[in-house]
Amino acid sequence: VLASLAIFSIVSLFLGLFSYTPAILIVGSAVWGVTFGGAATLLNTALADAAEDGADVAISMTVVSWNAAIALGGITGGIILQGPGVNGLPWVILILALVSFLIVKINSEYAFPHPIRDEAE
């Protein structure tokens, strides 16, 4: 999760700095997709491990929070597009990704236990 957020942040920085370079836009979009595409799986796995017996409830709450985040992302994106425009999007995303990275890093001791999985299960 930390590596995914770090790469996502770096790509946001490059998209902000080089938004008029087609190659950066294409490669950056592809890398964004790869780093963000696995986020749901990584987060659900970490959440299930941390929640143990409460995994069903915790994952259900995660689905609700993801849906709320998608709705708020659309609203926020619209506000940004009406304000600073397309060029403002990578910078806002960079800030949000860095805040997310810090939250995950600070709480990684609690959020990512290292369970020993029984391969026979």
GROMACS .gro file of N, CA and C in nm:
model
  363
    1VAL      N    1   0.083  -0.118   0.000
    1VAL     CA    2   0.000   0.000   0.000
    1VAL      C    3   0.088   0.125   0.000
    2LEU      N    4   0.193   0.124   0.082
    2LEU     CA    5   0.282   0.240   0.087
    2LEU      C    6   0.353   0.261  -0.047
    3ALA      N    7   0.399   0.153  -0.108
    3ALA     CA    8   0.466   0.166  -0.238
    3ALA      C    9   0.369   0.217  -0.343
    4SER      N   10   0.247   0.167  -0.341
    4SER     CA   11   0.145   0.211  -0.435
    4SER      C   12   0.118   0.361  -0.421
    5LEU      N   13   0.102   0.407  -0.296
    5LEU     CA   14   0.078   0.550  -0.273
    5LEU      C   15   0.199   0.635  -0.311
    6ALA      N   16   0.319   0.585  -0.284
    6ALA     CA   17   0.440   0.660  -0.318
    6ALA      C   18   0.452   0.677  -0.469
    7ILE      N   19   0.432   0.569  -0.544
    7ILE     CA   20   0.440   0.577  -0.690
    7ILE      C   21   0.328   0.666  -0.745
    8PHE      N   22   0.209   0.652  -0.690
    8PHE     CA   23   0.096   0.736  -0.731
    8PHE      C   24   0.130   0.883  -0.711
    9SER      N   25   0.195   0.917  -0.599
    9SER     CA   26   0.233   1.055  -0.570
    9SER      C   27   0.338   1.105  -0.668
   10ILE      N   28   0.436   1.022  -0.698
   10ILE     CA   29   0.542   1.061  -0.792
   10ILE      C   30   0.484   1.086  -0.930
   11VAL      N   31   0.395   1.000  -0.974
   11VAL     CA   32   0.331   1.019  -1.105
   11VAL      C   33   0.249   1.147  -1.106
   12SER      N   34   0.180   1.178  -0.997
   12SER     CA   35   0.103   1.302  -0.988
   12SER      C   36   0.195   1.423  -1.004
   13LEU      N   37   0.312   1.416  -0.941
   13LEU     CA   38   0.409   1.525  -0.953
   13LEU      C   39   0.452   1.542  -1.098
   14PHE      N   40   0.486   1.432  -1.164
   14PHE     CA   41   0.528   1.440  -1.304
   14PHE      C   42   0.415   1.491  -1.394
   15LEU      N   43   0.293   1.448  -1.368
   15LEU     CA   44   0.181   1.497  -1.449
   15LEU      C   45   0.158   1.646  -1.425
   16GLY      N   46   0.181   1.693  -1.304
   16GLY     CA   47   0.168   1.835  -1.276
   16GLY      C   48   0.277   1.917  -1.345
   17LEU      N   49   0.398   1.865  -1.345
   17LEU     CA   50   0.511   1.938  -1.403
   17LEU      C   51   0.515   1.931  -1.556
   18PHE      N   52   0.476   1.818  -1.611
   18PHE     CA   53   0.491   1.795  -1.755
   18PHE      C   54   0.358   1.762  -1.822
   19SER      N   55   0.253   1.834  -1.785
   19SER     CA   56   0.119   1.802  -1.834
   19SER      C   57   0.101   1.825  -1.984
   20TYR      N   58   0.192   1.896  -2.047
   20TYR     CA   59   0.179   1.922  -2.191
   20TYR      C   60   0.263   1.826  -2.274
   21THR      N   61   0.322   1.726  -2.211
   21THR     CA   62   0.404   1.628  -2.282
   21THR      C   63   0.323   1.500  -2.301
   22PRO      N   64   0.284   1.469  -2.426
   22PRO     CA   65   0.198   1.352  -2.450
   22PRO      C   66   0.255   1.221  -2.394
   23ALA      N   67   0.385   1.199  -2.407
   23ALA     CA   68   0.443   1.074  -2.358
   23ALA      C   69   0.427   1.062  -2.206
   24ILE      N   70   0.446   1.172  -2.134
   24ILE     CA   71   0.430   1.172  -1.988
   24ILE      C   72   0.284   1.143  -1.953
   25LEU      N   73   0.191   1.203  -2.026
   25LEU     CA   74   0.049   1.179  -1.999
   25LEU      C   75   0.011   1.033  -2.020
   26ILE      N   76   0.061   0.973  -2.127
   26ILE     CA   77   0.027   0.834  -2.158
   26ILE      C   78   0.089   0.739  -2.056
   27VAL      N   79   0.220   0.754  -2.033
   27VAL     CA   80   0.288   0.666  -1.938
   27VAL      C   81   0.236   0.690  -1.797
   28GLY      N   82   0.216   0.817  -1.761
   28GLY     CA   83   0.165   0.850  -1.628
   28GLY      C   84   0.027   0.791  -1.603
   29SER      N   85  -0.060   0.798  -1.703
   29SER     CA   86  -0.194   0.739  -1.688
   29SER      C   87  -0.186   0.588  -1.671
   30ALA      N   88  -0.097   0.524  -1.746
   30ALA     CA   89  -0.081   0.379  -1.734
   30ALA      C   90  -0.028   0.341  -1.595
   31VAL      N   91   0.072   0.414  -1.547
   31VAL     CA   92   0.128   0.384  -1.414
   31VAL      C   93   0.025   0.411  -1.306
   32TRP      N   94  -0.052   0.519  -1.320
   32TRP     CA   95  -0.161   0.546  -1.225
   32TRP      C   96  -0.254   0.427  -1.218
   33GLY      N   97  -0.293   0.375  -1.334
   33GLY     CA   98  -0.384   0.261  -1.338
   33GLY      C   99  -0.326   0.138  -1.269
   34VAL      N  100  -0.198   0.113  -1.290
   34VAL     CA  101  -0.133  -0.003  -1.228
   34VAL      C  102  -0.125   0.016  -1.076
   35THR      N  103  -0.084   0.134  -1.031
   35THR     CA  104  -0.067   0.155  -0.887
   35THR      C  105  -0.201   0.163  -0.815
   36PHE      N  106  -0.300   0.222  -0.878
   36PHE     CA  107  -0.430   0.237  -0.813
   36PHE      C  108  -0.517   0.114  -0.832
   37GLY      N  109  -0.494   0.042  -0.941
   37GLY     CA  110  -0.576  -0.075  -0.971
   37GLY      C  111  -0.570  -0.183  -0.864
   38GLY      N  112  -0.456  -0.198  -0.801
   38GLY     CA  113  -0.442  -0.300  -0.698
   38GLY      C  114  -0.477  -0.252  -0.559
   39ALA      N  115  -0.511  -0.125  -0.546
   39ALA     CA  116  -0.536  -0.067  -0.413
   39ALA      C  117  -0.651  -0.136  -0.340
   40ALA      N  118  -0.758  -0.165  -0.410
   40ALA     CA  119  -0.873  -0.227  -0.344
   40ALA      C  120  -0.837  -0.363  -0.286
   41THR      N  121  -0.762  -0.442  -0.361
   41THR     CA  122  -0.720  -0.573  -0.313
   41THR      C  123  -0.626  -0.560  -0.195
   42LEU      N  124  -0.527  -0.470  -0.207
   42LEU     CA  125  -0.431  -0.452  -0.098
   42LEU      C  126  -0.500  -0.404   0.029
   43LEU      N  127  -0.589  -0.307   0.015
   43LEU     CA  128  -0.656  -0.252   0.132
   43LEU      C  129  -0.750  -0.353   0.196
   44ASN      N  130  -0.824  -0.427   0.115
   44ASN     CA  131  -0.915  -0.528   0.172
   44ASN      C  132  -0.838  -0.640   0.242
   45THR      N  133  -0.726  -0.680   0.186
   45THR     CA  134  -0.645  -0.784   0.251
   45THR      C  135  -0.590  -0.734   0.384
   46ALA      N  136  -0.534  -0.613   0.384
   46ALA     CA  137  -0.481  -0.556   0.508
   46ALA      C  138  -0.591  -0.538   0.611
   47LEU      N  139  -0.706  -0.492   0.565
   47LEU     CA  140  -0.819  -0.470   0.656
   47LEU      C  141  -0.869  -0.601   0.715
   48ALA      N  142  -0.882  -0.704   0.634
   48ALA     CA  143  -0.928  -0.833   0.683
   48ALA      C  144  -0.830  -0.891   0.785
   49ASP      N  145  -0.700  -0.875   0.758
   49ASP     CA  146  -0.600  -0.924   0.853
   49ASP      C  147  -0.607  -0.847   0.985
   50ALA      N  148  -0.624  -0.716   0.977
   50ALA     CA  149  -0.628  -0.634   1.099
   50ALA      C  150  -0.757  -0.655   1.177
   51ALA      N  151  -0.868  -0.674   1.108
   51ALA     CA  152  -0.998  -0.685   1.175
   51ALA      C  153  -1.025  -0.824   1.231
   52GLU      N  154  -0.954  -0.922   1.182
   52GLU     CA  155  -0.968  -1.062   1.225
   52GLU      C  156  -1.115  -1.107   1.220
   53ASP      N  157  -1.180  -1.130   1.335
   53ASP     CA  158  -1.318  -1.181   1.336
   53ASP      C  159  -1.419  -1.078   1.287
   54GLY      N  160  -1.385  -0.952   1.289
   54GLY     CA  161  -1.477  -0.847   1.243
   54GLY      C  162  -1.455  -0.809   1.098
   55ALA      N  163  -1.390  -0.896   1.022
   55ALA     CA  164  -1.355  -0.864   0.883
   55ALA      C  165  -1.477  -0.834   0.796
   56ASP      N  166  -1.586  -0.909   0.813
   56ASP     CA  167  -1.705  -0.886   0.729
   56ASP      C  168  -1.759  -0.746   0.748
   57VAL      N  169  -1.771  -0.703   0.872
   57VAL     CA  170  -1.822  -0.569   0.900
   57VAL      C  171  -1.724  -0.463   0.851
   58ALA      N  172  -1.595  -0.485   0.877
   58ALA     CA  173  -1.494  -0.387   0.837
   58ALA      C  174  -1.489  -0.369   0.686
   59ILE      N  175  -1.496  -0.479   0.612
   59ILE     CA  176  -1.492  -0.470   0.466
   59ILE      C  177  -1.619  -0.405   0.413
   60SER      N  178  -1.734  -0.432   0.475
   60SER     CA  179  -1.858  -0.366   0.434
   60SER      C  180  -1.848  -0.215   0.454
   61MET      N  181  -1.788  -0.174   0.565
   61MET     CA  182  -1.770  -0.031   0.590
   61MET      C  183  -1.674   0.031   0.488
   62THR      N  184  -1.575  -0.048   0.446
   62THR     CA  185  -1.482   0.001   0.344
   62THR      C  186  -1.553   0.025   0.212
   63VAL      N  187  -1.644  -0.064   0.175
   63VAL     CA  188  -1.720  -0.047   0.051
   63VAL      C  189  -1.801   0.082   0.056
   64VAL      N  190  -1.865   0.108   0.170
   64VAL     CA  191  -1.942   0.232   0.186
   64VAL      C  192  -1.850   0.353   0.174
   65SER      N  193  -1.733   0.347   0.238
   65SER     CA  194  -1.642   0.461   0.232
   65SER      C  195  -1.587   0.481   0.091
   66TRP      N  196  -1.563   0.372   0.017
   66TRP     CA  197  -1.517   0.386  -0.122
   66TRP      C  198  -1.626   0.453  -0.208
   67ASN      N  199  -1.751   0.412  -0.189
   67ASN     CA  200  -1.860   0.474  -0.265
   67ASN      C  201  -1.873   0.622  -0.232
   68ALA      N  202  -1.860   0.657  -0.105
   68ALA     CA  203  -1.865   0.799  -0.066
   68ALA      C  204  -1.747   0.875  -0.126
   69ALA      N  205  -1.630   0.812  -0.126
   69ALA     CA  206  -1.511   0.877  -0.183
   69ALA      C  207  -1.526   0.902  -0.333
   70ILE      N  208  -1.588   0.807  -0.402
   70ILE     CA  209  -1.610   0.824  -0.546
   70ILE      C  210  -1.704   0.943  -0.571
   71ALA      N  211  -1.810   0.952  -0.492
   71ALA     CA  212  -1.904   1.064  -0.507
   71ALA      C  213  -1.836   1.197  -0.475
   72LEU      N  214  -1.763   1.202  -0.364
   72LEU     CA  215  -1.693   1.325  -0.327
   72LEU      C  216  -1.583   1.360  -0.426
   73GLY      N  217  -1.519   1.258  -0.484
   73GLY     CA  218  -1.417   1.282  -0.586
   73GLY      C  219  -1.475   1.349  -0.709
   74GLY      N  220  -1.594   1.307  -0.750
   74GLY     CA  221  -1.659   1.370  -0.864
   74GLY      C  222  -1.695   1.514  -0.836
   75ILE      N  223  -1.747   1.539  -0.717
   75ILE     CA  224  -1.783   1.677  -0.679
   75ILE      C  225  -1.658   1.764  -0.671
   76THR      N  226  -1.556   1.713  -0.602
   76THR     CA  227  -1.432   1.790  -0.587
   76THR      C  228  -1.366   1.814  -0.722
   77GLY      N  229  -1.364   1.711  -0.807
   77GLY     CA  230  -1.306   1.727  -0.940
   77GLY      C  231  -1.378   1.834  -1.021
   78GLY      N  232  -1.510   1.838  -1.011
   78GLY     CA  233  -1.587   1.942  -1.080
   78GLY      C  234  -1.553   2.081  -1.030
   79ILE      N  235  -1.538   2.095  -0.899
   79ILE     CA  236  -1.502   2.225  -0.841
   79ILE      C  237  -1.363   2.267  -0.887
   80ILE      N  238  -1.269   2.173  -0.891
   80ILE     CA  239  -1.133   2.205  -0.936
   80ILE      C  240  -1.134   2.244  -1.083
   81LEU      N  241  -1.210   2.172  -1.165
   81LEU     CA  242  -1.216   2.205  -1.307
   81LEU      C  243  -1.275   2.343  -1.331
   82GLN      N  244  -1.371   2.385  -1.248
   82GLN     CA  245  -1.427   2.519  -1.264
   82GLN      C  246  -1.335   2.626  -1.209
   83GLY      N  247  -1.246   2.590  -1.117
   83GLY     CA  248  -1.151   2.685  -1.059
   83GLY      C  249  -1.024   2.689  -1.141
   84PRO      N  250  -0.919   2.623  -1.092
   84PRO     CA  251  -0.790   2.626  -1.162
   84PRO      C  252  -0.788   2.549  -1.293
   85GLY      N  253  -0.884   2.462  -1.316
   85GLY     CA  254  -0.891   2.388  -1.442
   85GLY      C  255  -0.815   2.257  -1.437
   86VAL      N  256  -0.796   2.199  -1.554
   86VAL     CA  257  -0.733   2.068  -1.567
   86VAL      C  258  -0.593   2.067  -1.506
   87ASN      N  259  -0.519   2.175  -1.520
   87ASN     CA  260  -0.383   2.178  -1.467
   87ASN      C  261  -0.378   2.174  -1.315
   88GLY      N  262  -0.488   2.201  -1.248
   88GLY     CA  263  -0.491   2.195  -1.102
   88GLY      C  264  -0.513   2.055  -1.048
   89LEU      N  265  -0.567   1.965  -1.130
   89LEU     CA  266  -0.597   1.829  -1.083
   89LEU      C  267  -0.476   1.752  -1.030
   90PRO      N  268  -0.364   1.746  -1.104
   90PRO     CA  269  -0.251   1.667  -1.052
   90PRO      C  270  -0.199   1.718  -0.918
   91TRP      N  271  -0.206   1.850  -0.897
   91TRP     CA  272  -0.154   1.906  -0.772
   91TRP      C  273  -0.244   1.871  -0.653
   92VAL      N  274  -0.373   1.875  -0.674
   92VAL     CA  275  -0.466   1.837  -0.567
   92VAL      C  276  -0.451   1.687  -0.539
   93ILE      N  277  -0.439   1.608  -0.644
   93ILE     CA  278  -0.421   1.464  -0.627
   93ILE      C  279  -0.291   1.435  -0.552
   94LEU      N  280  -0.185   1.509  -0.586
   94LEU     CA  281  -0.057   1.491  -0.518
   94LEU      C  282  -0.071   1.518  -0.368
   95ILE      N  283  -0.137   1.626  -0.333
   95ILE     CA  284  -0.157   1.660  -0.192
   95ILE      C  285  -0.236   1.551  -0.121
   96LEU      N  286  -0.345   1.506  -0.182
   96LEU     CA  287  -0.427   1.401  -0.121
   96LEU      C  288  -0.350   1.269  -0.108
   97ALA      N  289  -0.271   1.235  -0.210
   97ALA     CA  290  -0.193   1.111  -0.205
   97ALA      C  291  -0.086   1.118  -0.096
   98LEU      N  292  -0.023   1.235  -0.081
   98LEU     CA  293   0.079   1.249   0.024
   98LEU      C  294   0.017   1.242   0.163
   99VAL      N  295  -0.100   1.304   0.180
   99VAL     CA  296  -0.171   1.294   0.308
   99VAL      C  297  -0.207   1.148   0.336
  100SER      N  298  -0.255   1.078   0.234
  100SER     CA  299  -0.289   0.936   0.250
  100SER      C  300  -0.165   0.855   0.287
  101PHE      N  301  -0.054   0.884   0.220
  101PHE     CA  302   0.071   0.814   0.250
  101PHE      C  303   0.111   0.834   0.395
  102LEU      N  304   0.104   0.958   0.443
  102LEU     CA  305   0.140   0.986   0.582
  102LEU      C  306   0.048   0.914   0.680
  103ILE      N  307  -0.080   0.914   0.653
  103ILE     CA  308  -0.176   0.846   0.741
  103ILE      C  309  -0.145   0.696   0.747
  104VAL      N  310  -0.120   0.636   0.630
  104VAL     CA  311  -0.091   0.493   0.626
  104VAL      C  312   0.042   0.464   0.695
  105LYS      N  313   0.143   0.547   0.669
  105LYS     CA  314   0.275   0.526   0.730
  105LYS      C  315   0.268   0.536   0.882
  106ILE      N  316   0.201   0.638   0.933
  106ILE     CA  317   0.191   0.658   1.077
  106ILE      C  318   0.116   0.542   1.143
  107ASN      N  319   0.016   0.490   1.075
  107ASN     CA  320  -0.068   0.385   1.133
  107ASN      C  321  -0.033   0.245   1.085
  108SER      N  322   0.074   0.230   1.011
  108SER     CA  323   0.106   0.099   0.953
  108SER      C  324   0.134  -0.007   1.059
  109GLU      N  325   0.181   0.034   1.174
  109GLU     CA  326   0.206  -0.062   1.282
  109GLU      C  327   0.077  -0.131   1.325
  110TYR      N  328  -0.033  -0.058   1.321
  110TYR     CA  329  -0.162  -0.111   1.364
  110TYR      C  330  -0.242  -0.170   1.249
  111ALA      N  331  -0.226  -0.113   1.132
  111ALA     CA  332  -0.310  -0.151   1.019
  111ALA      C  333  -0.258  -0.273   0.944
  112PHE      N  334  -0.131  -0.300   0.953
  112PHE     CA  335  -0.074  -0.408   0.874
  112PHE      C  336  -0.005  -0.511   0.964
  113PRO      N  337  -0.084  -0.589   1.037
  113PRO     CA  338  -0.021  -0.694   1.117
  113PRO      C  339   0.042  -0.797   1.023
  114HIS      N  340   0.137  -0.867   1.072
  114HIS     CA  341   0.204  -0.968   0.990
  114HIS      C  342   0.163  -1.107   1.037
  115PRO      N  343   0.043  -1.149   0.995
  115PRO     CA  344  -0.004  -1.280   1.041
  115PRO      C  345   0.072  -1.392   0.972
  116ILE      N  346   0.081  -1.501   1.040
  116ILE     CA  347   0.138  -1.621   0.979
  116ILE      C  348   0.021  -1.699   0.922
  117ARG      N  349   0.018  -1.707   0.791
  117ARG     CA  350  -0.094  -1.774   0.724
  117ARG      C  351  -0.066  -1.924   0.716
  118ASP      N  352  -0.166  -1.999   0.748
  118ASP     CA  353  -0.156  -2.144   0.738
  118ASP      C  354  -0.186  -2.183   0.594
  119GLU      N  355  -0.087  -2.235   0.525
  119GLU     CA  356  -0.102  -2.270   0.384
  119GLU      C  357  -0.202  -2.384   0.363
  120ALA      N  358  -0.232  -2.459   0.469
  120ALA     CA  359  -0.323  -2.573   0.455
  120ALA      C  360  -0.469  -2.530   0.452
  121GLU      N  361  -0.498  -2.407   0.489
  121GLU     CA  362  -0.638  -2.361   0.494
  121GLU      C  363  -0.700  -2.354   0.358
   0.00000   0.00000   0.00000
